[in-house]
mmCIF file of C-alpha atoms in Angstrom:
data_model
loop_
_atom_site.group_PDB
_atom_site.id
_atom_site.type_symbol
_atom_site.label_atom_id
_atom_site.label_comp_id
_atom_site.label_asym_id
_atom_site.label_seq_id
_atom_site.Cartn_x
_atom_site.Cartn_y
_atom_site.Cartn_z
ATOM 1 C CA UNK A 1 130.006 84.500 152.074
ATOM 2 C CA UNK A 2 131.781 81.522 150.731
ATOM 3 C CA UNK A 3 134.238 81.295 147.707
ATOM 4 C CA UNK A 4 133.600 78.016 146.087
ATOM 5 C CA UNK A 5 135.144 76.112 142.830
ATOM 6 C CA UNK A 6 133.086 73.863 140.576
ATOM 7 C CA UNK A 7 134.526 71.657 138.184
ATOM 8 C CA UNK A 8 132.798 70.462 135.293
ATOM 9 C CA UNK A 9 133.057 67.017 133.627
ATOM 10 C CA UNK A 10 135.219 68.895 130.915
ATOM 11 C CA UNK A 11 137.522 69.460 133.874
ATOM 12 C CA UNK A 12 137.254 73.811 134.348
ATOM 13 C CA UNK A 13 137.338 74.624 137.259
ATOM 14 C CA UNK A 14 134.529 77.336 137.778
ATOM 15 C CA UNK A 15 134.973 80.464 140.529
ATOM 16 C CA UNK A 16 132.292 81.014 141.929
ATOM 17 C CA UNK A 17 130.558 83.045 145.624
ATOM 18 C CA UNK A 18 127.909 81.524 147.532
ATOM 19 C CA UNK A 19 125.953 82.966 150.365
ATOM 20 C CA UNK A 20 123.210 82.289 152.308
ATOM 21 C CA UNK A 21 119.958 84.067 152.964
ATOM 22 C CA UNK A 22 119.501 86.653 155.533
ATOM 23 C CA UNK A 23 119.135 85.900 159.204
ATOM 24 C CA UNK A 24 115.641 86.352 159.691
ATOM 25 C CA UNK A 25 114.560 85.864 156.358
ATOM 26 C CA UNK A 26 112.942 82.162 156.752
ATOM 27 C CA UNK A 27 116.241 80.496 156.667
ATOM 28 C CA UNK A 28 119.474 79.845 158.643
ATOM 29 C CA UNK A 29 122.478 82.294 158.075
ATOM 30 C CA UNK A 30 124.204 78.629 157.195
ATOM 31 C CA UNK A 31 123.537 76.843 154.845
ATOM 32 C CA UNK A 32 123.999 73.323 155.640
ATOM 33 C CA UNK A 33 121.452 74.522 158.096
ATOM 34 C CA UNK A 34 118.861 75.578 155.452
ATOM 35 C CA UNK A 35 118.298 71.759 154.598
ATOM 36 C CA UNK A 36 114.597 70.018 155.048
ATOM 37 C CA UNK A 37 113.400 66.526 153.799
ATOM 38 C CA UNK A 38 110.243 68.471 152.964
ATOM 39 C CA UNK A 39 111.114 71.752 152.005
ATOM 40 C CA UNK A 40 114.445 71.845 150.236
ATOM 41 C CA UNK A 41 116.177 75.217 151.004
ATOM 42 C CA UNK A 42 115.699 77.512 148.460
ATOM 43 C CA UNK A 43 118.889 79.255 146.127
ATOM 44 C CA UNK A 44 119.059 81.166 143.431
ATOM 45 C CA UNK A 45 121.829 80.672 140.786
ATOM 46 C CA UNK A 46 122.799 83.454 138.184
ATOM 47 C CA UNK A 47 123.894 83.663 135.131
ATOM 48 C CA UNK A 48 125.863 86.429 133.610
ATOM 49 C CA UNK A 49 125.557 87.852 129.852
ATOM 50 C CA UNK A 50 128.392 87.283 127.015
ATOM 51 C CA UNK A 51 131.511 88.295 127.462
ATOM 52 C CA UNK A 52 130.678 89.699 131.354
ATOM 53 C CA UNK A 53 131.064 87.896 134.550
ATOM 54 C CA UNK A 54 130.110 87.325 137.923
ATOM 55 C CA UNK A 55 129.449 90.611 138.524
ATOM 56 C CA UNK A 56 127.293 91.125 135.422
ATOM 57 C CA UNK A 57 128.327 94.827 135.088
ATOM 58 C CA UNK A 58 127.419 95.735 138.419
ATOM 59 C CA UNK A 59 123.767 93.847 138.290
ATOM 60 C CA UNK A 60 124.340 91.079 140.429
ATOM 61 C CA UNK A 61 124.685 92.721 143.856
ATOM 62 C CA UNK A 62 121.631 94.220 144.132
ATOM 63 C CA UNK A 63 119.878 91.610 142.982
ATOM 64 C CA UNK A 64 121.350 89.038 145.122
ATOM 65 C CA UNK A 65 120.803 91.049 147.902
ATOM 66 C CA UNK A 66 117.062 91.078 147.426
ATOM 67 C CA UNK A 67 116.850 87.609 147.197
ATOM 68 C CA UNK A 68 119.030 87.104 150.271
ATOM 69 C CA UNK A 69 116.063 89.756 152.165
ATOM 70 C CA UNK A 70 113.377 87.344 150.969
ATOM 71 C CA UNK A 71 114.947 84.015 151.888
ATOM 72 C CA UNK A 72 116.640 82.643 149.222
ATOM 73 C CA UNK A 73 120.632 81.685 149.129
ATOM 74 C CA UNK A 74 122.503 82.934 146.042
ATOM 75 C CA UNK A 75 125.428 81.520 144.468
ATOM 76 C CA UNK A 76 127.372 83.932 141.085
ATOM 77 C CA UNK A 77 129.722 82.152 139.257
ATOM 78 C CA UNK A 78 132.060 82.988 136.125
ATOM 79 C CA UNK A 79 131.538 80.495 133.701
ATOM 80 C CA UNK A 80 134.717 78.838 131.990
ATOM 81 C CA UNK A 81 136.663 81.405 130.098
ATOM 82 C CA UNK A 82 135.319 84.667 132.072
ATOM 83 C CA UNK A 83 136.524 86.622 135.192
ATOM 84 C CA UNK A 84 138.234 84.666 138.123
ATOM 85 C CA UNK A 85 136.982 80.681 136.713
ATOM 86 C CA UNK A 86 139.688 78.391 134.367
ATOM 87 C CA UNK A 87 140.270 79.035 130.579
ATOM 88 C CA UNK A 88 137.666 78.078 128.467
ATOM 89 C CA UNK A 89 136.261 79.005 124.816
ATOM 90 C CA UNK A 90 133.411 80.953 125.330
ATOM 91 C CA UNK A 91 130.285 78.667 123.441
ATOM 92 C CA UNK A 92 126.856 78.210 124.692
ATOM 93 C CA UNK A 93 127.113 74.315 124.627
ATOM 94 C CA UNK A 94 130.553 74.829 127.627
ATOM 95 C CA UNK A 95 128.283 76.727 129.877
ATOM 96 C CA UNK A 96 125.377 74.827 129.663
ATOM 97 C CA UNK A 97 127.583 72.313 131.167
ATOM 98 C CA UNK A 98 128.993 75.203 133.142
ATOM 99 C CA UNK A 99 125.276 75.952 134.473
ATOM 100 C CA UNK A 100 123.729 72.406 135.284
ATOM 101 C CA UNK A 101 127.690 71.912 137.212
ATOM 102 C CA UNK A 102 126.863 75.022 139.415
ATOM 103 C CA UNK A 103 123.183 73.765 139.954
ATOM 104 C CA UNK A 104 124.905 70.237 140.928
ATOM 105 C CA UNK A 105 126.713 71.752 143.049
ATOM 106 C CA UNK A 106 124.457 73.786 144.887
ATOM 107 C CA UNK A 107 122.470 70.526 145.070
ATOM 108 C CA UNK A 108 124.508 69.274 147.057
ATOM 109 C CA UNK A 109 124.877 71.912 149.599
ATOM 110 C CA UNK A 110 121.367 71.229 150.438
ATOM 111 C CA UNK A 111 119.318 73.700 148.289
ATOM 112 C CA UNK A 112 117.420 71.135 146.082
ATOM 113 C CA UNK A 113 114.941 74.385 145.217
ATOM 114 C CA UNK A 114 116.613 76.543 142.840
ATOM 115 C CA UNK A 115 115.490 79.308 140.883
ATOM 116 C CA UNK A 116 117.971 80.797 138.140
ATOM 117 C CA UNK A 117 118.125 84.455 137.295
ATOM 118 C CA UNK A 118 120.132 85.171 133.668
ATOM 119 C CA UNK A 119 120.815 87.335 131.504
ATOM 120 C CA UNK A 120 121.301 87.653 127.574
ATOM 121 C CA UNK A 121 123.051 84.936 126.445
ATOM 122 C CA UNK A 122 122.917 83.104 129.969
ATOM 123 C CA UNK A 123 119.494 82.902 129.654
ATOM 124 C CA UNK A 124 119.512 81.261 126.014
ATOM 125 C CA UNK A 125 122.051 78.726 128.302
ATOM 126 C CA UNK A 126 119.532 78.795 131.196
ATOM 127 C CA UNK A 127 116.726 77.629 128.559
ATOM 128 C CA UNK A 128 119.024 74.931 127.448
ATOM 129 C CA UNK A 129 120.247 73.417 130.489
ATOM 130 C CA UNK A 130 118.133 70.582 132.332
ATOM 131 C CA UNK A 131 118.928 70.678 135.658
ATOM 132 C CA UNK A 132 116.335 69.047 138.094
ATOM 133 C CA UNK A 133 116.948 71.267 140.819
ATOM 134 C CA UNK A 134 115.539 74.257 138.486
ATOM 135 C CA UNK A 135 112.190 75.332 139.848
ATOM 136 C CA UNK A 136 111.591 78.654 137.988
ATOM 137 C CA UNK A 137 113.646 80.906 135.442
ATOM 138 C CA UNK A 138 113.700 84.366 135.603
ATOM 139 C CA UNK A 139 115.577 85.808 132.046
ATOM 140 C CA UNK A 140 116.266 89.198 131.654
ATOM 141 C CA UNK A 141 116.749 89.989 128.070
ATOM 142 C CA UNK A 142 117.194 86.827 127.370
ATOM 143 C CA UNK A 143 117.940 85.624 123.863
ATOM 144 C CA UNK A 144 115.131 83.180 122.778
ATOM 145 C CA UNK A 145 115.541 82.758 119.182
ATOM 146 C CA UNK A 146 118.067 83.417 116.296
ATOM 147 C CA UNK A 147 119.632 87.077 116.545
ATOM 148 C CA UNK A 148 121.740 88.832 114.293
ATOM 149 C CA UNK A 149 124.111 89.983 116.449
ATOM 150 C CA UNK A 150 126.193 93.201 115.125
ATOM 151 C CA UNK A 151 130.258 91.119 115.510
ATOM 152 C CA UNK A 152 131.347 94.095 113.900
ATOM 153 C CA UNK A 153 130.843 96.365 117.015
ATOM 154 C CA UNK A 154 132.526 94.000 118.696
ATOM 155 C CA UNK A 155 135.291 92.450 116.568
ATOM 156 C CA UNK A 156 137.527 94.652 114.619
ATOM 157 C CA UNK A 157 138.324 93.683 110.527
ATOM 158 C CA UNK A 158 141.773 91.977 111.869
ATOM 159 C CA UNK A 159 140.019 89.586 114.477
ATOM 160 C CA UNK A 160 137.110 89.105 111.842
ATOM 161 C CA UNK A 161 139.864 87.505 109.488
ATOM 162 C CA UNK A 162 141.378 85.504 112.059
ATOM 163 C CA UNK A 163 138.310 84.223 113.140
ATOM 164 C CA UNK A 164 137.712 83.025 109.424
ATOM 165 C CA UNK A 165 141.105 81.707 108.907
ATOM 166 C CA UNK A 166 141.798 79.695 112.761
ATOM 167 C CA UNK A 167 138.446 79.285 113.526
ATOM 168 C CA UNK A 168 139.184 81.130 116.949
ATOM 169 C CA UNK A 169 139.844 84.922 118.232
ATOM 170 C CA UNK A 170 140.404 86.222 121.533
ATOM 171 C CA UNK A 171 138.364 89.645 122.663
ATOM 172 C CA UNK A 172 139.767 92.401 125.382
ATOM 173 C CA UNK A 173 138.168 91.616 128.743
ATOM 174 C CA UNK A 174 137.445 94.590 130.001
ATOM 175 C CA UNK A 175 135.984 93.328 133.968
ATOM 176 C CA UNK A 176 137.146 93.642 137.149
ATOM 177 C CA UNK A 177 139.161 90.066 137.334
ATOM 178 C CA UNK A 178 142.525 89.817 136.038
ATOM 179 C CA UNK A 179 141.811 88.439 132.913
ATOM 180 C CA UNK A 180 142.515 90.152 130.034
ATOM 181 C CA UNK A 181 140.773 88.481 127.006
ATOM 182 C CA UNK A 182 138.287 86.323 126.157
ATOM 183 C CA UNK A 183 138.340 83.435 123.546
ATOM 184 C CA UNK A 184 135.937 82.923 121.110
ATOM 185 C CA UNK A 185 135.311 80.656 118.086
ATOM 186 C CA UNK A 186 133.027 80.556 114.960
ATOM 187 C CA UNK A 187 130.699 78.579 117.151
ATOM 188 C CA UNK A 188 130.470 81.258 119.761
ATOM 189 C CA UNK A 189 128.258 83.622 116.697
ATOM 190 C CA UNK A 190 126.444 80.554 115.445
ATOM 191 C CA UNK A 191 125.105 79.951 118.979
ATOM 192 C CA UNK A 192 122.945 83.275 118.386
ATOM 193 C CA UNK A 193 121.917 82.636 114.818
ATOM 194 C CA UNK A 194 121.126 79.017 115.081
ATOM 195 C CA UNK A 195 118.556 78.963 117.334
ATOM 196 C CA UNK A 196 115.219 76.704 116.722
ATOM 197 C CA UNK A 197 112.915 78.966 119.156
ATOM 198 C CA UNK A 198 110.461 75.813 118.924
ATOM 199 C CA UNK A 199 112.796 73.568 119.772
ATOM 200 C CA UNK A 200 114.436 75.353 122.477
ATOM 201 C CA UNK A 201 111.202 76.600 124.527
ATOM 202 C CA UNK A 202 109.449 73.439 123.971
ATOM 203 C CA UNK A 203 111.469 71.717 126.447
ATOM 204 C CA UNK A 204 111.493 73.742 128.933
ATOM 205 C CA UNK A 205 110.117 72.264 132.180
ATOM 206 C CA UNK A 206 109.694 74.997 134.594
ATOM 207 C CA UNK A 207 107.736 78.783 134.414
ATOM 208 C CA UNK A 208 109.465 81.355 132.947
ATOM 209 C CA UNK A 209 109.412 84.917 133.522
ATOM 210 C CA UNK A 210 110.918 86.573 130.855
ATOM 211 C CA UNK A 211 111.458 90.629 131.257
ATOM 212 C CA UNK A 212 112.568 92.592 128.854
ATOM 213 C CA UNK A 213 113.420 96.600 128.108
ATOM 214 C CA UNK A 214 110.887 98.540 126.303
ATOM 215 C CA UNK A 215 112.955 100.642 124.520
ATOM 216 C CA UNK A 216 112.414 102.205 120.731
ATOM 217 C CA UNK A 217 112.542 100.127 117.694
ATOM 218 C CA UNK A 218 115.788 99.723 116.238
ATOM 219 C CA UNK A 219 117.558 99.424 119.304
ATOM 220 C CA UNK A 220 119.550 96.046 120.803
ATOM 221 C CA UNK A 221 116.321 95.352 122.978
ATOM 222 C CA UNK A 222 114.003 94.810 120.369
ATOM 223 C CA UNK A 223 114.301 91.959 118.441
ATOM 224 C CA UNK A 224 115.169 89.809 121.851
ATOM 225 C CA UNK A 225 111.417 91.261 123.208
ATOM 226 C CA UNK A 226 109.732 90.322 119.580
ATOM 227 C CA UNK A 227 111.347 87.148 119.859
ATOM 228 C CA UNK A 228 109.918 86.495 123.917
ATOM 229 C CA UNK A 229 106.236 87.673 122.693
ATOM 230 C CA UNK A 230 106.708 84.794 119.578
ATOM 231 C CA UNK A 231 108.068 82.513 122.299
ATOM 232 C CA UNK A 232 105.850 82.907 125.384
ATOM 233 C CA UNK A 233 102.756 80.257 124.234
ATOM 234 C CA UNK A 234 106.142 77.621 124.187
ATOM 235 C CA UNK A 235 106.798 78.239 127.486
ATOM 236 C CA UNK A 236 105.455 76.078 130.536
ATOM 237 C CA UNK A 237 102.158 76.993 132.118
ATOM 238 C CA UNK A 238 102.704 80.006 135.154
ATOM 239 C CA UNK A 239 104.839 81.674 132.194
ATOM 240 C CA UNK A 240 104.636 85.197 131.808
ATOM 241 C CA UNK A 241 106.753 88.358 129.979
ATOM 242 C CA UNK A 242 106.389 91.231 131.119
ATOM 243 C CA UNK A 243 108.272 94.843 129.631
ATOM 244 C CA UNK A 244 110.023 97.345 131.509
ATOM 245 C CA UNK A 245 108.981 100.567 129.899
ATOM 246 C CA UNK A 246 111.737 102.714 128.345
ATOM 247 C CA UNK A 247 114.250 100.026 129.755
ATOM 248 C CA UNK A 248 117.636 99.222 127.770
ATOM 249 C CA UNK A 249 119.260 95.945 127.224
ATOM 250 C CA UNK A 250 121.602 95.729 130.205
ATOM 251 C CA UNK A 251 118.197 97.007 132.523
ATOM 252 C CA UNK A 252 121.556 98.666 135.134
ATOM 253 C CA UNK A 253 119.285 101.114 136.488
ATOM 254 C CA UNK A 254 116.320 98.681 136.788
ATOM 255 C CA UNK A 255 117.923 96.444 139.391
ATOM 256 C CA UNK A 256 115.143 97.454 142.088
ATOM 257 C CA UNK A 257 112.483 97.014 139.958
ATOM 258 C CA UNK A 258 113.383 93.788 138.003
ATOM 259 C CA UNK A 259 114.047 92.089 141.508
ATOM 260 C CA UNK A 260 110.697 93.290 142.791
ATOM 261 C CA UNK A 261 108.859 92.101 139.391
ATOM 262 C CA UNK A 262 111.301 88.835 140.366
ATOM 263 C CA UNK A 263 110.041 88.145 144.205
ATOM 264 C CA UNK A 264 106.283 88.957 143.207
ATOM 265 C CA UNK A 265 105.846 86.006 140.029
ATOM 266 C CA UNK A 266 107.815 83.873 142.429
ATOM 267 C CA UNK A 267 105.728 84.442 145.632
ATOM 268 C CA UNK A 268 102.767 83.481 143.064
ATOM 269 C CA UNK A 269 104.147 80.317 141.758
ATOM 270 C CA UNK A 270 105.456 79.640 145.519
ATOM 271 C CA UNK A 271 108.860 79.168 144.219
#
C-alpha cells in the first residue's frame, strides 16, 4: 500500500492510496514491476459518489480487493474538497480534472491499462473525462442524464437561501476523514439537471458496463436505471447494463456480486 498525492493543473493536491495486485495474481506485488512494452499493467481507478470519499461508504474495500485477487492494481482517491485531499468546491467540471489527474498519474507509474469503477455522480465525471489510459468503465448507479435531485433532503431552508444569495453553501461531512463540511455552489445542482444524455454518451470511447439497483418505482434508483436503458444504444460497442434485482442506490450489500458481474464483462472484453 502506498499513500500518494496528485495535484491537478488547478493546483489541489488530491489524497489518494495505491496498491498493487496480489502476488500471484498475474502481476508483481510492485508496481514499477508490473510494467511491459506490450502489455501495460493493468489498474483500476475509482471514483466515489457526491459528497462521499475514498472509502465510498464502506464500498471500496471489497471491491478493490477483488480486483487486487484477479490482477489488477487499484488506486482510491478523494477528489478536491472530500475526505483527506485539498479544499475544493465540489462541481463535476473540478473532478473531471480531478479524475483524468489520477489516471495521469497512474500512467505514469506504469499502468497504461486502466479500467475505472464509479459511482453516482463519479460516474457522470467518469463519462466526462477523456483519459487515454481508460480501457473500460464500470458505473454503478451512475447518473447518465438530467436528474432531479431532492436538495431539500439534503440542504436545510437556511443553506437553500444562502445558496441563492452567495452562490455557495457548505454541507456537514459526515466520513471518516477529518473534514467537517463540504462546499458546494449553484453549479454543483446544475451539474445533475443539465445533462445532454446525447451529448455526454456519444463521446464516450470505451465499453461501458453500467449496473444499476432494481428496486421499486419511486425510489432514488429509478430514474438513474430509466435513464441507463435510454442511454445504452449511445454507448460504445461491448456496452452492456445489467440490473441487480431488489438492489438500492448505494448497492452496500452487493459488493460481492457487483465485483463478480465486474471481473466477468471485463474477462470478456479482455480488459
Amino acid at each position: 500500500m502506498a499513500e500518494i498525492s496528485v495535484t491537478t493543473p488547478r493546483g489541489v493536491a488530491l489524497s489518494g492510496t495505491l496498491d498493487a495486485a496480489e502476488a500471484g495474481a498475474g502481476t508483481s506485488a510492485d508496481p514499477a514491476d508490473d510494467r511491459s512494452e506490450t502489455a501495460p499493467a493493468r489498474a483500476v481507478l475509482f471514483a466515489h459518489g457526491f459528497l462521499a470519499d475514498r472509502t465510498s461508504r464502506g464500498r471500496t474495500d471489497g471491491l478493490a480487493k477483488a480486483y487486487r485477487s484477479a490482477g489488477y492494481a487499484t488506486l482510491a482517491f478523494d477528489f478536491g474538497g472530500h475526505g483527506d485531499s485539498g479544499d475544493d468546491v465540489v462541481e463535476v467540471s473540478h473532478e473531471v480534472e480531478d479524475l483524468e489527474a489520477a489516471s495521469a498519474h497512474l500512467a505514469a507509474a506504469g499502468y497504461g491499462h486502466q479500467v475505472v469503477h464509479a459511482h453516482s455522480m463519479g460516474a457522470l465525471v467518469a463519462l466526462r473525462a477523456g483519459s487515454p489510459h481508460v480501457r473500460a468503465m464500470v458505473l454503478t448507479g451512475a447518473v447518465s442524464g438530467p436528474v432531479e435531485h431532492p436538495w431539500e433532503e439534503v440542504l436545510s431552508p437556511a443553506k437553500m437561501a444562502e445558496l441563492t444569495s452567495t452562490g455557495r453553501t457548505t454541507v456537514l461531512d459526515d466520513g471518516p476523514s477529518g473534514r467537517e463540511e463540504l462546499e458546494i455552489s449553484e453549479q454543483t445542482l446544475a451539474d445533475f439537471t443539465e445533462v445532454d444524455q446525447a451529448e455526454l454518451l456519444g463521446t464516450v470511447a470505451c465499453p461501458v458496463l453500467m449496473l444499476h439497483g432494481g428496486a421499486l418505482v419511486g425510489g432514488e434508483e429509478h430514474p438513474l436505471l430509466t435513464q441507463a436503458r435510454i442511454g445504452l444504444p449511445l454507448l460504445p460497442e461491448g456496452s452492456r447494463l445489467e440490473v441487480l434485482s431488489g438492489g438500492e442506490h448505494a448497492l452496500l450489500d452487493r459488493t460481492e456480486e457487483v465485483a463478480a458481474r465486474a471481473l466477468t464483462w471485463l474477462g470478456e472484453l479482455g480488459s
